[in-house]
Amino acid sequence: MIRLHIVVEGETEKEFVDEILKPAFSERMIILDARCVATSRKGGRKHSGGGISRSYIRLKNDLMNWIKEDRKADARFSMMIDFYKLAPDFPGYKESRQQNTVQNKVKILEKRFFEEINDYRFIPYIQLHEFEALLFAEPEKFAIAYPNRQNKIQQLIKIRAQFESPEEINEGSTTAPSKRIKAILPEYEKRTAGPLIALEIGIEKLCEENSHFNEWIEKIKQLV
């Protein structure tokens, strides 16, 4: 058995791990759990979630603390954070900007962060471009959360058709996946609807449509 600890960007990603990934891997004897990265500390209390756009240090600290907490042989570690609005102090950030494709950019960032953590038990993963890209794997499934918005869902389907992969839906302030969804479906609630739609799509379709996400899933499978 392997225990995989995942530091995630926010509550939605935590629920995604708990509700979609954890059941998928339990049969393989890989037990997943997730923690939100601490984004601030006020009044002696830790506040979690909401992105790491200002600095990657809290992400690193949370990972290192968890690694120190669990030194057992069956423990492994990973992360799920967004490429969108990634902190400019992230290891390899400037180097990644010289790459021609987003896939190569992310690979540079993951490689440099792996070197920074310097622990063979760690599997870095940066989501292209953010969680909502996964939902574009099959936008028809938005109907599970918004059954009376078929006209709006058709607009999301048209957006998906413009890209070879959902992971290519870019990181602009108005064109990132979440921004496109909110522009069409203002009532979209990430934390409640996001995991529900992802669950309806299913992990096989998520992997089929998102190659970088699939690479991460395959690495996890290879832990046992």
CSV table of C-alpha atoms in Angstrom, one decimal:
chain,number,residue,atom,x,y,z
A,1,MET,CA,0.0,0.0,0.0
A,2,ILE,CA,1.1,3.6,-0.8
A,3,ARG,CA,-0.2,6.7,0.9
A,4,LEU,CA,-0.1,9.7,-1.4
A,5,HIS,CA,-0.4,13.2,0.3
A,6,ILE,CA,-1.4,16.0,-2.1
A,7,VAL,CA,-1.1,19.7,-1.4
A,8,VAL,CA,-3.8,21.5,-3.4
A,9,GLU,CA,-4.5,25.1,-4.3
A,10,GLY,CA,-8.0,25.4,-2.8
A,11,GLU,CA,-11.1,23.7,-1.4
A,12,THR,CA,-12.4,22.7,-4.9
A,13,GLU,CA,-9.2,20.8,-5.7
A,14,LYS,CA,-9.3,19.2,-2.3
A,15,GLU,CA,-12.9,18.0,-3.0
A,16,PHE,CA,-11.7,16.8,-6.5
A,17,VAL,CA,-9.0,14.7,-4.9
A,18,ASP,CA,-11.4,13.4,-2.2
A,19,GLU,CA,-14.4,12.7,-4.5
A,20,ILE,CA,-12.9,11.7,-7.8
A,21,LEU,CA,-9.2,10.7,-7.4
A,22,LYS,CA,-9.4,8.9,-4.0
A,23,PRO,CA,-12.0,6.4,-5.0
A,24,ALA,CA,-10.3,5.7,-8.4
A,25,PHE,CA,-7.0,4.8,-6.7
A,26,SER,CA,-8.3,3.0,-3.6
A,27,GLU,CA,-8.7,-0.3,-5.6
A,28,ARG,CA,-5.0,0.0,-6.5
A,29,MET,CA,-4.0,0.2,-2.9
A,30,ILE,CA,-3.0,3.9,-3.2
A,31,ILE,CA,-4.6,5.9,-0.5
A,32,LEU,CA,-4.9,9.6,-1.2
A,33,ASP,CA,-5.5,12.6,1.1
A,34,ALA,CA,-5.2,16.3,0.4
A,35,ARG,CA,-4.5,19.5,2.2
A,36,CYS,CA,-5.1,23.1,1.0
A,37,VAL,CA,-1.9,25.2,0.8
A,38,ALA,CA,-1.8,27.9,3.5
A,39,THR,CA,-2.2,31.2,1.8
A,40,SER,CA,-2.0,33.4,4.9
A,41,ARG,CA,-1.8,33.5,8.6
A,42,LYS,CA,-3.8,36.1,10.6
A,43,GLY,CA,-4.3,36.3,14.3
A,44,GLY,CA,-2.3,33.1,14.8
A,45,ARG,CA,-4.7,31.2,12.6
A,46,LYS,CA,-3.9,29.5,9.3
A,47,HIS,CA,-6.0,30.4,6.3
A,48,SER,CA,-6.1,28.0,3.4
A,49,GLY,CA,-7.1,28.1,-0.3
A,50,GLY,CA,-7.5,30.9,-2.8
A,51,GLY,CA,-4.4,30.5,-4.9
A,52,ILE,CA,-0.6,31.1,-4.7
A,53,SER,CA,-0.3,33.9,-7.1
A,54,ARG,CA,1.9,36.1,-4.8
A,55,SER,CA,4.5,33.7,-3.7
A,56,TYR,CA,5.3,30.0,-3.9
A,57,ILE,CA,7.0,30.0,-0.5
A,58,ARG,CA,3.9,28.9,1.4
A,59,LEU,CA,3.4,26.0,-1.0
A,60,LYS,CA,7.0,24.9,-0.5
A,61,ASN,CA,6.8,25.3,3.3
A,62,ASP,CA,3.6,23.2,3.4
A,63,LEU,CA,5.1,20.5,1.3
A,64,MET,CA,8.3,20.4,3.3
A,65,ASN,CA,6.5,20.3,6.6
A,66,TRP,CA,4.3,17.4,5.5
A,67,ILE,CA,7.4,15.6,4.2
A,68,LYS,CA,9.1,16.0,7.5
A,69,GLU,CA,5.9,14.8,9.3
A,70,ASP,CA,5.7,11.6,7.4
A,71,ARG,CA,9.0,9.8,6.8
A,72,LYS,CA,7.5,6.4,6.5
A,73,ALA,CA,8.5,4.2,3.5
A,74,ASP,CA,5.0,4.0,2.1
A,75,ALA,CA,4.5,7.8,2.0
A,76,ARG,CA,4.6,9.8,-1.2
A,77,PHE,CA,3.8,13.4,-1.9
A,78,SER,CA,2.3,15.5,-4.8
A,79,MET,CA,0.6,18.8,-5.5
A,80,MET,CA,-2.2,20.2,-7.7
A,81,ILE,CA,-1.8,23.9,-8.4
A,82,ASP,CA,-2.8,26.1,-11.3
A,83,PHE,CA,-0.5,27.4,-14.0
A,84,TYR,CA,-2.8,30.3,-14.3
A,85,LYS,CA,-1.5,33.3,-12.3
A,86,LEU,CA,1.4,31.2,-11.0
A,87,ALA,CA,3.7,33.2,-8.7
A,88,PRO,CA,6.6,34.8,-10.6
A,89,ASP,CA,9.0,33.7,-7.9
A,90,PHE,CA,8.2,30.0,-8.7
A,91,PRO,CA,11.4,28.1,-9.5
A,92,GLY,CA,12.0,28.1,-13.3
A,93,TYR,CA,9.4,30.8,-13.9
A,94,LYS,CA,11.7,32.9,-16.2
A,95,GLU,CA,13.1,29.9,-17.9
A,96,SER,CA,9.6,28.5,-18.6
A,97,ARG,CA,8.6,31.7,-20.4
A,98,GLN,CA,11.2,31.1,-23.1
A,99,GLN,CA,9.4,27.8,-24.1
A,100,ASN,CA,7.2,27.7,-27.1
A,101,THR,CA,4.4,25.5,-25.8
A,102,VAL,CA,2.5,25.5,-22.5
A,103,GLN,CA,3.4,21.8,-22.1
A,104,ASN,CA,7.1,22.6,-22.2
A,105,LYS,CA,6.6,25.5,-19.9
A,106,VAL,CA,4.9,23.4,-17.3
A,107,LYS,CA,7.5,20.6,-17.6
A,108,ILE,CA,10.3,23.2,-16.8
A,109,LEU,CA,8.4,24.5,-13.8
A,110,GLU,CA,7.7,21.0,-12.5
A,111,LYS,CA,11.3,19.9,-13.0
A,112,ARG,CA,12.7,23.0,-11.2
A,113,PHE,CA,10.3,22.6,-8.3
A,114,PHE,CA,11.2,18.9,-8.0
A,115,GLU,CA,14.8,19.9,-7.7
A,116,GLU,CA,13.8,22.5,-5.1
A,117,ILE,CA,12.0,20.0,-2.9
A,118,ASN,CA,14.8,17.5,-3.5
A,119,ASP,CA,12.9,14.3,-2.3
A,120,TYR,CA,12.5,11.3,-4.6
A,121,ARG,CA,9.0,10.7,-3.0
A,122,PHE,CA,7.6,13.9,-4.5
A,123,ILE,CA,5.6,14.1,-7.8
A,124,PRO,CA,5.1,17.7,-8.9
A,125,TYR,CA,1.9,18.5,-10.9
A,126,ILE,CA,0.8,21.9,-12.3
A,127,GLN,CA,-2.7,22.0,-13.8
A,128,LEU,CA,-3.0,23.5,-17.3
A,129,HIS,CA,-4.2,26.2,-17.0
A,130,GLU,CA,-6.5,25.8,-14.0
A,131,PHE,CA,-9.0,23.4,-12.5
A,132,GLU,CA,-11.8,24.5,-14.9
A,133,ALA,CA,-9.9,23.3,-17.9
A,134,LEU,CA,-10.7,19.7,-16.8
A,135,LEU,CA,-14.4,20.5,-17.1
A,136,PHE,CA,-13.9,21.4,-20.8
A,137,ALA,CA,-13.1,17.7,-21.3
A,138,GLU,CA,-16.8,17.2,-21.8
A,139,PRO,CA,-18.7,20.5,-21.4
A,140,GLU,CA,-22.0,18.7,-22.1
A,141,LYS,CA,-21.8,17.5,-18.5
A,142,PHE,CA,-22.4,21.0,-17.2
A,143,ALA,CA,-26.1,19.9,-17.6
A,144,ILE,CA,-25.8,17.9,-14.3
A,145,ALA,CA,-25.4,21.2,-12.4
A,146,TYR,CA,-27.3,23.5,-14.8
A,147,PRO,CA,-30.1,21.4,-16.5
A,148,ASN,CA,-32.0,24.5,-17.6
A,149,ARG,CA,-29.0,26.2,-19.3
A,150,GLN,CA,-28.7,24.1,-22.5
A,151,ASN,CA,-28.2,27.2,-24.7
A,152,LYS,CA,-25.4,28.3,-22.5
A,153,ILE,CA,-23.8,24.9,-22.4
A,154,GLN,CA,-23.8,24.9,-26.2
A,155,GLN,CA,-21.6,28.0,-26.1
A,156,LEU,CA,-19.2,26.1,-23.8
A,157,ILE,CA,-19.2,23.2,-26.3
A,158,LYS,CA,-18.3,25.7,-29.1
A,159,ILE,CA,-15.4,27.0,-27.1
A,160,ARG,CA,-14.1,23.5,-26.5
A,161,ALA,CA,-14.2,22.9,-30.3
A,162,GLN,CA,-11.8,25.7,-30.9
A,163,PHE,CA,-8.9,23.9,-29.1
A,164,GLU,CA,-7.2,20.6,-29.7
A,165,SER,CA,-7.2,20.1,-25.9
A,166,PRO,CA,-8.8,21.7,-22.9
A,167,GLU,CA,-5.3,22.3,-21.6
A,168,GLU,CA,-4.7,24.8,-24.4
A,169,ILE,CA,-7.5,27.1,-23.3
A,170,ASN,CA,-5.3,30.0,-22.3
A,171,GLU,CA,-4.4,32.0,-19.2
A,172,GLY,CA,-5.6,35.5,-20.2
A,173,SER,CA,-7.4,37.5,-17.6
A,174,THR,CA,-10.6,37.2,-19.6
A,175,THR,CA,-9.9,34.0,-21.5
A,176,ALA,CA,-8.8,31.5,-18.8
A,177,PRO,CA,-11.2,28.6,-18.5
A,178,SER,CA,-12.9,29.9,-15.4
A,179,LYS,CA,-13.4,33.3,-16.9
A,180,ARG,CA,-14.9,31.9,-20.0
A,181,ILE,CA,-17.3,29.8,-18.0
A,182,LYS,CA,-18.3,32.7,-15.7
A,183,ALA,CA,-18.9,35.0,-18.7
A,184,ILE,CA,-21.4,32.5,-20.1
A,185,LEU,CA,-22.7,31.0,-16.9
A,186,PRO,CA,-22.5,33.8,-14.2
A,187,GLU,CA,-24.2,31.4,-11.7
A,188,TYR,CA,-21.3,28.9,-12.0
A,189,GLU,CA,-20.0,28.1,-8.5
A,190,LYS,CA,-16.6,26.5,-8.6
A,191,ARG,CA,-16.7,24.7,-5.3
A,192,THR,CA,-20.1,23.2,-5.6
A,193,ALA,CA,-20.5,22.7,-9.4
A,194,GLY,CA,-16.9,22.0,-10.3
A,195,PRO,CA,-16.4,18.6,-8.6
A,196,LEU,CA,-19.9,17.5,-9.5
A,197,ILE,CA,-19.3,18.1,-13.2
A,198,ALA,CA,-15.9,16.5,-13.0
A,199,LEU,CA,-17.4,13.4,-11.3
A,200,GLU,CA,-20.0,13.2,-14.1
A,201,ILE,CA,-17.3,13.4,-16.8
A,202,GLY,CA,-15.3,10.7,-15.1
A,203,ILE,CA,-11.6,10.2,-14.7
A,204,GLU,CA,-11.2,8.2,-18.0
A,205,LYS,CA,-12.5,11.0,-20.1
A,206,LEU,CA,-10.5,13.6,-18.1
A,207,CYS,CA,-7.4,11.7,-18.9
A,208,GLU,CA,-8.3,11.1,-22.5
A,209,GLU,CA,-8.8,14.9,-23.2
A,210,ASN,CA,-6.0,16.3,-21.0
A,211,SER,CA,-2.6,14.8,-21.7
A,212,HIS,CA,-0.7,16.5,-19.0
A,213,PHE,CA,-3.3,15.5,-16.4
A,214,ASN,CA,-3.1,12.0,-17.8
A,215,GLU,CA,0.7,11.9,-17.3
A,216,TRP,CA,0.2,12.8,-13.6
A,217,ILE,CA,-2.4,10.1,-13.2
A,218,GLU,CA,-0.1,7.5,-14.9
A,219,LYS,CA,2.8,8.5,-12.5
A,220,ILE,CA,0.5,7.9,-9.6
A,221,LYS,CA,-0.5,4.5,-11.0
A,222,GLN,CA,3.1,3.5,-11.2
A,223,LEU,CA,3.6,4.0,-7.5
A,224,VAL,CA,2.6,0.4,-6.9
